[in-house]
Coordinates of C-alpha atoms in Angstrom, one line a residue:
V22 CA 56.7 -14.9 -4.1
L23 CA 58.6 -18.0 -5.2
D24 CA 60.8 -16.0 -7.5
Y25 CA 61.6 -13.6 -4.7
G26 CA 62.6 -16.5 -2.5
E27 CA 64.8 -17.9 -5.2
E28 CA 66.4 -14.5 -5.7
L29 CA 67.1 -14.2 -1.9
F30 CA 68.6 -17.7 -1.8
D31 CA 70.8 -17.0 -4.8
S32 CA 72.1 -13.9 -3.1
G33 CA 73.5 -16.1 -0.3
L34 CA 70.9 -15.6 2.4
T35 CA 70.2 -18.5 4.7
G36 CA 66.9 -20.4 4.9
S37 CA 66.2 -18.9 8.3
T38 CA 66.6 -15.3 7.0
I39 CA 64.4 -16.0 4.0
N40 CA 61.7 -17.6 6.2
K41 CA 61.8 -14.4 8.4
R42 CA 61.2 -12.3 5.3
F43 CA 58.4 -14.5 4.2
T44 CA 56.8 -14.2 7.6
I45 CA 56.9 -10.4 7.3
I46 CA 55.2 -10.6 3.8
S47 CA 52.6 -13.0 5.2
V48 CA 51.7 -10.6 8.1
L49 CA 51.6 -7.6 5.7
F50 CA 49.1 -9.5 3.5
D51 CA 47.0 -10.5 6.6
E52 CA 46.9 -6.9 7.8
A53 CA 46.0 -5.6 4.3
I54 CA 43.2 -8.0 4.1
R55 CA 42.0 -7.1 7.6
W56 CA 42.1 -3.4 6.7
R57 CA 40.3 -4.2 3.4
K58 CA 43.2 -2.7 1.4
F59 CA 43.8 -6.0 -0.5
H60 CA 41.1 -8.1 -2.1
G61 CA 41.8 -11.6 -3.2
R62 CA 43.8 -14.6 -1.8
K63 CA 46.9 -14.2 0.1
P64 CA 49.8 -15.8 -1.9
N65 CA 51.1 -19.1 -0.5
T66 CA 54.6 -18.8 0.9
V67 CA 56.9 -21.7 1.0
R68 CA 59.3 -22.2 3.9
Y69 CA 62.9 -23.1 3.4
K70 CA 64.4 -26.0 5.2
V71 CA 66.7 -24.9 7.9
N72 CA 69.6 -27.1 8.8
G73 CA 71.9 -26.7 11.8
A74 CA 69.9 -24.2 13.8
R75 CA 72.1 -22.1 15.9
Q76 CA 72.5 -23.2 19.5
R77 CA 73.5 -20.7 22.1
L78 CA 74.5 -21.2 25.7
I79 CA 73.7 -18.5 28.2
T80 CA 76.5 -17.0 30.3
A81 CA 76.7 -17.1 34.1
Q82 CA 75.9 -13.4 34.1
E83 CA 72.7 -13.9 32.0
E84 CA 71.6 -16.8 34.2
A85 CA 72.0 -14.7 37.3
Q86 CA 70.1 -11.9 35.7
V87 CA 67.2 -14.2 34.8
L88 CA 67.1 -15.8 38.3
S89 CA 67.0 -12.4 40.0
I90 CA 63.7 -11.5 38.2

């Protein structure tokens, strides 16, 4: 799993994208264990540090839509 993460990082993906992929892998292992399709320990997944998380402001139209609910 660590090699896969390094490969993704070297390909130019951001830490956030790599973390999302690791989350998917982790969930797949959880489900395989729950369904008794995988026996053993789930591999440890590292999380990449994410700097400068994206900030987004909502538009006036989005605000009006939410307030109308």
